[in-house]
Structures are given as C-alpha cells and as structure tokens.
Short mmCIF file of C-alpha atoms and ligand atoms in Angstrom, two decimals:
data_model
loop_
_atom_site.label_atom_id
_atom_site.label_comp_id
_atom_site.label_asym_id
_atom_site.label_seq_id
_atom_site.Cartn_x
_atom_site.Cartn_y
_atom_site.Cartn_z
CA MET A 1 -0.01 -0.02 -0.01
CA LYS A 2 1.25 3.48 -0.92
CA ARG A 3 2.55 5.43 2.08
CA TYR A 4 3.73 8.99 1.63
CA VAL A 5 6.25 10.74 3.77
CA PRO A 6 4.63 12.77 6.55
CA MET A 7 3.00 16.11 5.48
CA VAL A 8 4.13 18.81 7.79
CA ALA A 9 1.39 21.48 8.34
CA ILE A 10 3.25 24.76 8.29
CA ASP A 11 0.60 26.74 10.24
CA VAL A 12 2.66 29.77 11.18
CA ALA A 13 1.69 33.46 10.99
CA THR A 14 4.54 35.00 9.11
CA LYS A 15 6.63 34.43 6.04
CA ALA A 16 9.72 34.50 8.14
CA GLY A 17 8.42 31.75 10.38
CA ALA A 18 7.53 29.57 7.47
CA VAL A 19 10.81 30.09 5.65
CA GLU A 20 12.68 29.26 8.88
CA LEU A 21 10.88 25.96 9.06
CA PHE A 22 11.44 25.28 5.32
CA ASP A 23 15.18 25.89 5.87
CA GLU A 24 15.31 23.55 8.87
CA LEU A 25 13.54 20.77 7.01
CA VAL A 26 15.04 21.20 3.56
CA ASP A 27 17.95 18.79 3.78
CA VAL A 28 16.19 16.16 5.82
CA THR A 29 15.89 12.64 4.29
CA PRO A 30 13.26 11.55 3.45
CA LYS A 31 12.28 15.06 2.52
CA PRO A 32 8.84 15.95 4.07
CA ILE A 33 5.85 17.15 2.07
CA VAL A 34 4.85 20.59 3.30
CA LYS A 35 1.19 21.49 3.85
CA ILE A 36 0.19 25.09 3.21
CA GLY A 37 -3.29 25.96 4.45
CA MET A 38 -5.73 28.78 4.09
CA GLU A 39 -4.20 31.02 6.70
CA MET A 40 -0.83 31.18 5.04
CA TYR A 41 -2.15 31.20 1.47
CA TYR A 42 -4.65 33.99 2.12
CA GLY A 43 -2.07 35.97 4.07
CA LEU A 44 0.97 35.47 1.80
CA GLY A 45 -0.34 34.12 -1.45
CA GLN A 46 1.60 32.30 -4.12
CA GLU A 47 4.84 33.74 -2.74
CA ILE A 48 4.86 31.19 0.03
CA VAL A 49 4.22 28.32 -2.36
CA LYS A 50 7.15 29.45 -4.47
CA GLU A 51 9.45 29.64 -1.43
CA ALA A 52 8.67 26.01 -0.68
CA GLN A 53 9.07 25.02 -4.35
CA LYS A 54 12.45 26.71 -4.56
CA ARG A 55 13.60 24.33 -1.88
CA GLY A 56 12.35 21.26 -3.70
CA PHE A 57 9.49 20.37 -1.39
CA GLN A 58 6.35 18.57 -2.57
CA ILE A 59 3.40 20.72 -1.63
CA PHE A 60 0.00 19.92 -0.24
CA LEU A 61 -2.03 23.18 -0.77
CA ASP A 62 -5.01 22.68 1.48
CA LEU A 63 -7.56 25.23 0.33
CA LYS A 64 -10.82 23.21 0.68
CA LEU A 65 -12.61 24.67 -2.30
CA TYR A 66 -16.49 24.86 -2.16
CA ASP A 67 -18.45 27.03 -4.69
CA ILE A 68 -20.52 26.69 -7.82
CA PRO A 69 -18.90 24.31 -10.40
CA ASN A 70 -17.86 27.09 -12.81
CA THR A 71 -16.03 29.02 -10.08
CA VAL A 72 -14.36 25.89 -8.70
CA HIS A 73 -13.31 24.97 -12.21
CA ARG A 74 -11.56 28.27 -12.74
CA ALA A 75 -10.08 28.41 -9.28
CA MET A 76 -8.74 24.88 -9.58
CA ALA A 77 -7.18 25.77 -12.94
CA ALA A 78 -5.27 28.52 -11.15
CA ILE A 79 -4.16 26.01 -8.47
CA GLY A 80 -3.20 23.54 -11.19
CA ARG A 81 -0.91 26.06 -12.83
CA LEU A 82 1.13 26.36 -9.59
CA GLY A 83 2.50 22.82 -10.00
CA ILE A 84 1.68 21.65 -6.54
CA ASP A 85 1.20 17.98 -5.61
CA PHE A 86 -1.99 17.70 -3.51
CA THR A 87 -5.01 19.97 -2.92
CA THR A 88 -8.48 19.67 -1.44
CA ILE A 89 -12.20 20.26 -2.19
CA HIS A 90 -15.40 19.69 -0.20
CA ALA A 91 -17.28 16.52 -1.28
CA ALA A 92 -20.49 18.26 -0.04
CA GLY A 93 -20.41 20.36 -3.28
CA GLY A 94 -21.62 17.34 -5.17
CA THR A 95 -20.39 15.39 -8.16
CA GLU A 96 -20.81 18.17 -10.66
CA MET A 97 -18.53 20.47 -8.57
CA LEU A 98 -16.05 17.69 -7.94
CA THR A 99 -15.86 16.87 -11.65
CA ALA A 100 -15.41 20.57 -12.49
CA GLY A 101 -12.66 20.90 -9.92
CA LEU A 102 -10.83 17.86 -11.26
CA ALA A 103 -11.11 19.11 -14.78
CA GLY A 104 -9.90 22.58 -13.85
CA LEU A 105 -6.92 21.20 -11.97
CA GLU A 106 -5.84 19.09 -14.90
CA GLU A 107 -6.35 21.86 -17.41
CA GLY A 108 -4.27 24.28 -15.39
CA ALA A 109 -1.48 21.76 -15.04
CA VAL A 110 -1.49 21.02 -18.77
CA GLU A 111 -1.39 24.73 -19.58
CA ALA A 112 1.59 25.24 -17.32
CA GLY A 113 3.30 22.00 -18.44
CA VAL A 114 3.41 20.53 -14.93
CA ARG A 115 2.10 17.28 -13.43
CA PRO A 116 -1.51 17.61 -12.15
CA ALA A 117 -2.00 17.59 -8.41
CA LYS A 118 -3.80 14.76 -6.63
CA LEU A 119 -7.26 15.97 -5.59
CA LEU A 120 -8.46 14.90 -2.17
CA ALA A 121 -12.00 15.38 -0.88
CA ILE A 122 -12.99 16.76 2.57
CA THR A 123 -15.89 14.51 3.72
CA GLN A 124 -17.05 15.85 7.07
CA LEU A 125 -14.88 18.26 8.99
CA THR A 126 -13.81 16.80 12.32
CA SER A 127 -15.48 19.80 14.01
CA ILE A 128 -18.83 18.42 12.78
CA ASP A 129 -20.50 15.82 15.10
CA ASP A 130 -23.73 13.81 14.89
CA GLN A 131 -25.60 16.47 16.72
CA ILE A 132 -24.67 19.32 14.30
CA LEU A 133 -25.40 17.00 11.38
CA HIS A 134 -28.91 16.10 12.64
CA GLU A 135 -29.98 19.31 14.36
CA GLN A 136 -28.43 22.05 12.20
CA GLN A 137 -27.94 20.39 8.82
CA HIS A 138 -31.03 18.14 9.06
CA VAL A 139 -29.10 15.21 7.67
CA ASP A 140 -30.66 11.82 8.59
CA LEU A 141 -27.45 9.74 8.03
CA SER A 142 -25.07 9.06 10.86
CA LEU A 143 -21.77 10.95 10.60
CA ILE A 144 -19.92 7.81 9.59
CA GLU A 145 -22.56 6.91 6.89
CA SER A 146 -22.22 10.50 5.55
CA VAL A 147 -18.45 10.17 5.46
CA GLN A 148 -18.80 6.82 3.57
CA ASN A 149 -21.22 8.42 1.09
CA TYR A 150 -18.99 11.35 0.42
CA ALA A 151 -15.93 9.05 0.00
CA GLN A 152 -17.85 7.01 -2.60
CA LEU A 153 -18.98 10.13 -4.44
CA ALA A 154 -15.36 11.35 -4.61
CA GLU A 155 -14.06 7.99 -5.74
CA GLY A 156 -16.88 7.71 -8.32
CA VAL A 157 -15.84 10.88 -10.12
CA GLY A 158 -12.17 10.06 -10.12
CA LEU A 159 -10.71 11.91 -7.14
CA ALA A 160 -7.50 10.43 -5.74
CA GLY A 161 -8.78 10.15 -2.16
CA VAL A 162 -10.05 11.80 0.94
CA ILE A 163 -8.82 13.55 4.11
CA CYS A 164 -10.25 11.68 7.07
CA SER A 165 -9.82 10.88 10.70
CA ALA A 166 -7.79 7.69 11.24
CA ARG A 167 -10.74 6.35 13.14
CA GLU A 168 -12.85 6.62 9.97
CA LEU A 169 -10.42 4.61 7.92
CA PRO A 170 -11.96 1.16 8.42
CA ALA A 171 -15.44 2.43 7.42
CA ILE A 172 -14.04 4.20 4.34
CA ARG A 173 -12.00 1.15 3.28
CA GLN A 174 -15.19 -0.96 3.45
CA VAL A 175 -16.76 1.06 0.60
CA THR A 176 -13.89 2.22 -1.58
CA ARG A 177 -11.27 0.50 -3.78
CA PRO A 178 -7.89 -0.41 -2.15
CA ASP A 179 -5.84 2.25 -3.95
CA PHE A 180 -8.16 5.12 -2.87
CA LEU A 181 -5.99 7.43 -0.76
CA CYS A 182 -6.88 8.15 2.92
CA ILE A 183 -4.82 10.98 4.32
CA THR A 184 -5.12 11.49 8.06
CA PRO A 185 -4.56 14.53 10.34
CA GLY A 186 -4.98 14.42 14.18
CA ILE A 187 -1.65 12.71 14.76
CA ARG A 188 0.32 12.89 18.07
CA PRO A 189 3.59 10.98 18.68
CA SER A 190 2.51 10.69 22.31
CA LEU A 191 -1.24 10.32 23.22
CA LYS A 192 -0.58 12.42 26.31
CA VAL A 193 -0.43 15.68 24.28
CA HIS A 194 -3.61 16.51 22.38
CA ASP A 195 -3.57 20.31 21.94
CA ASP A 196 -7.06 21.06 20.64
CA GLN A 197 -7.37 17.82 18.59
CA LYS A 198 -10.10 15.75 20.32
CA ARG A 199 -9.41 12.27 18.89
CA VAL A 200 -5.82 11.57 18.06
CA VAL A 201 -3.75 8.53 17.00
CA THR A 202 0.00 7.87 17.00
CA PRO A 203 1.95 7.61 13.69
CA ALA A 204 2.24 3.82 14.27
CA GLN A 205 -1.52 3.51 14.89
CA ALA A 206 -2.20 5.48 11.71
CA ARG A 207 0.03 3.09 9.79
CA GLU A 208 -1.68 0.03 11.38
CA LEU A 209 -5.17 1.45 10.45
CA GLY A 210 -3.98 1.76 6.87
CA SER A 211 -3.42 5.50 6.45
CA ASN A 212 -1.72 6.48 3.21
CA GLY A 213 -0.30 9.69 4.61
CA ILE A 214 -0.30 11.61 7.91
CA VAL A 215 -0.66 15.39 8.41
CA VAL A 216 1.33 16.58 11.35
CA GLY A 217 1.61 20.17 12.49
CA ARG A 218 2.37 21.35 16.06
CA PRO A 219 4.25 18.23 17.26
CA ILE A 220 6.89 19.15 14.60
CA THR A 221 6.56 22.97 14.17
CA GLN A 222 6.44 23.71 17.87
CA SER A 223 9.02 21.26 18.88
CA ASP A 224 12.42 22.57 20.20
CA ASP A 225 13.98 20.32 17.56
CA PRO A 226 11.64 20.04 14.50
CA VAL A 227 14.06 17.83 12.56
CA ALA A 228 14.29 15.26 15.37
CA ALA A 229 10.54 15.31 15.89
CA TYR A 230 9.92 14.82 12.19
CA GLN A 231 12.46 11.91 12.09
CA GLN A 232 10.80 10.15 14.99
CA ILE A 233 7.35 10.52 13.34
CA GLN A 234 8.38 9.49 9.85
CA GLN A 235 10.28 6.41 11.19
CA ALA A 236 7.23 5.31 13.21
CA PHE A 237 4.86 5.80 10.25
CA LEU A 238 7.00 4.47 7.43
CA ALA A 239 8.58 1.53 9.31
CA ASP A 240 7.52 -1.88 8.03
O1 C5P B 1 -0.98 20.92 14.68
P1 C5P B 1 -1.79 19.79 14.24
O2 C5P B 1 -0.96 18.46 13.99
O3 C5P B 1 -3.06 19.48 15.05
O4 C5P B 1 -2.24 20.19 12.78
C1 C5P B 1 -3.05 19.42 11.96
C2 C5P B 1 -3.25 20.06 10.68
O5 C5P B 1 -4.19 19.31 9.92
C3 C5P B 1 -3.75 21.52 10.71
O6 C5P B 1 -3.23 22.15 9.52
C4 C5P B 1 -5.28 21.39 10.55
O7 C5P B 1 -5.88 22.45 9.92
C5 C5P B 1 -5.35 20.13 9.69
N1 C5P B 1 -6.59 19.37 9.83
C6 C5P B 1 -7.00 18.77 10.99
N2 C5P B 1 -8.17 18.10 11.08
C7 C5P B 1 -8.88 17.88 10.02
C8 C5P B 1 -8.54 18.46 8.82
C9 C5P B 1 -7.32 19.16 8.74
O8 C5P B 1 -6.38 18.89 12.04
N3 C5P B 1 -9.97 17.14 10.06
#
C-alpha cells in the first residue's frame, strides 16, 4: 500500500516563520511534504508556495474549495498552474462540482506544463459531530454513513482520495477500492499531548489502520527540535 512521507502542516503566522521551518527541513531525508493551508495562503499568497518549491518540497495546498462548479473549475485551474502536488475540495459540493474541480486542476497543469496535483475530498470536518449533522444540517445519516457516502462520491468521479480521521479509515476502506487514498490529520507522537485535537492517534497506529499519509503540525513545528521530531514521526509511520 502506498505510504507518503509525513505532510508537515506549516501553520505559522509569518513568512519569516515559514521560511525558517522550510530551511530547517530542507535537507532532511526523506524530505517531508509541506502542507500550506488557508491562513498562510490567504495571508501570503503564491509567494509562500514558491518559497517551498524553490527548496524542492512537494506541496499539499489545503484550500478546501467549495463554490458553484464554474467558479471551482476556474479556481482549480489557477491552483493547477502552480504545479503543486496535493489539494482539497469539499465533497459536499456534489459530483458536478467535484468533476469541475478535477477538470480545472488538470487543465491548469497541462497549460503550465506541470504534473496535475492529486485531488483529495474533505468528507465531514472533524469539527462536525452527529448532533450538528442532525439538528443543524437536518441530515438523517449518521456521521460515519455520511463520510462513507462522500468518499464514494469522490471515488466515483475520479478523485485520488479523501482527508479523514484515522478512526474513519476502516469504514471508508469498506466502501472504496484499495488504492483510494486516505490521508489523516490528528496525529500525536504521544497520546498524552492533544492540543485542541479531540481524537488523536499515533503515527504507528495510523500506519496500522491503513493510512496512506499523515498530516502533522504542532508536534513538529512547535518542537524545540523540529528535525528530530519529524524523524521520529516518519520512522514510526514508514517503518514496516
Ligand atoms: O498541529 P496539528 O498536528 O493539530 O495540525 C493538523 C493540521 O491538519 C492543521 O493544519 C489542521 O488544519 C489540519 N486538519 C485537522 N483536522 C482535520 C482536517 C485538517 O487537524 N480534520
């Protein structure tokens, strides 16, 4: 089963802070994938993507697109032109929006002469629980059934995979083909430190549950020694 190197979530407020982390991680083997999210992208724009690309990092640009199909198509084309490696879209937008996003991403990449990014669907955010689903969104399915449904929608229109909690992995694997990617945040090297993540697993548990890639932020970026923290995490996740 495909397992990617850990994706390090560079959730810092300033360009200087991000560049400092890039420079610390640049020569590490295996080289981490860096995840750039909304906060950094909206604040710093393409400049921060280019800083990471200059250093040879693969990039996960986590922008979670959700709009009408035409807008998503055009926005994804712009993302595709950046030559990044992974990006995200909300499955809740429906198959027409997902298909438009996928097409836009591919068209942008072709236009720029780069490899198209892998498109991953957001199923249900981990901040949504059964109560919100039933009482506010008036959805009759359970949260896990809804996650399974969205994973199948995404797979059906050709997306590469989903972002999910490691605890949802077995349920998603039941309904999707074996090479469908499940990328999991909510990772802590020690279960004693949770920060604001409610349900966490260790890198080794994520591997055992069949995760294809882990997203790890604060345990690396706020460590006194980010390189050592990353090495410990990648060894635990990639070890056979
Ligand atoms: O610092 P920490 O390891 O908790 O960071 C996790 C990263 O994964 C953050 O960038 C966060 O936005 C993202 N994420 C998450 N839970 C999700 C989806 C994304 O923690 N369900």
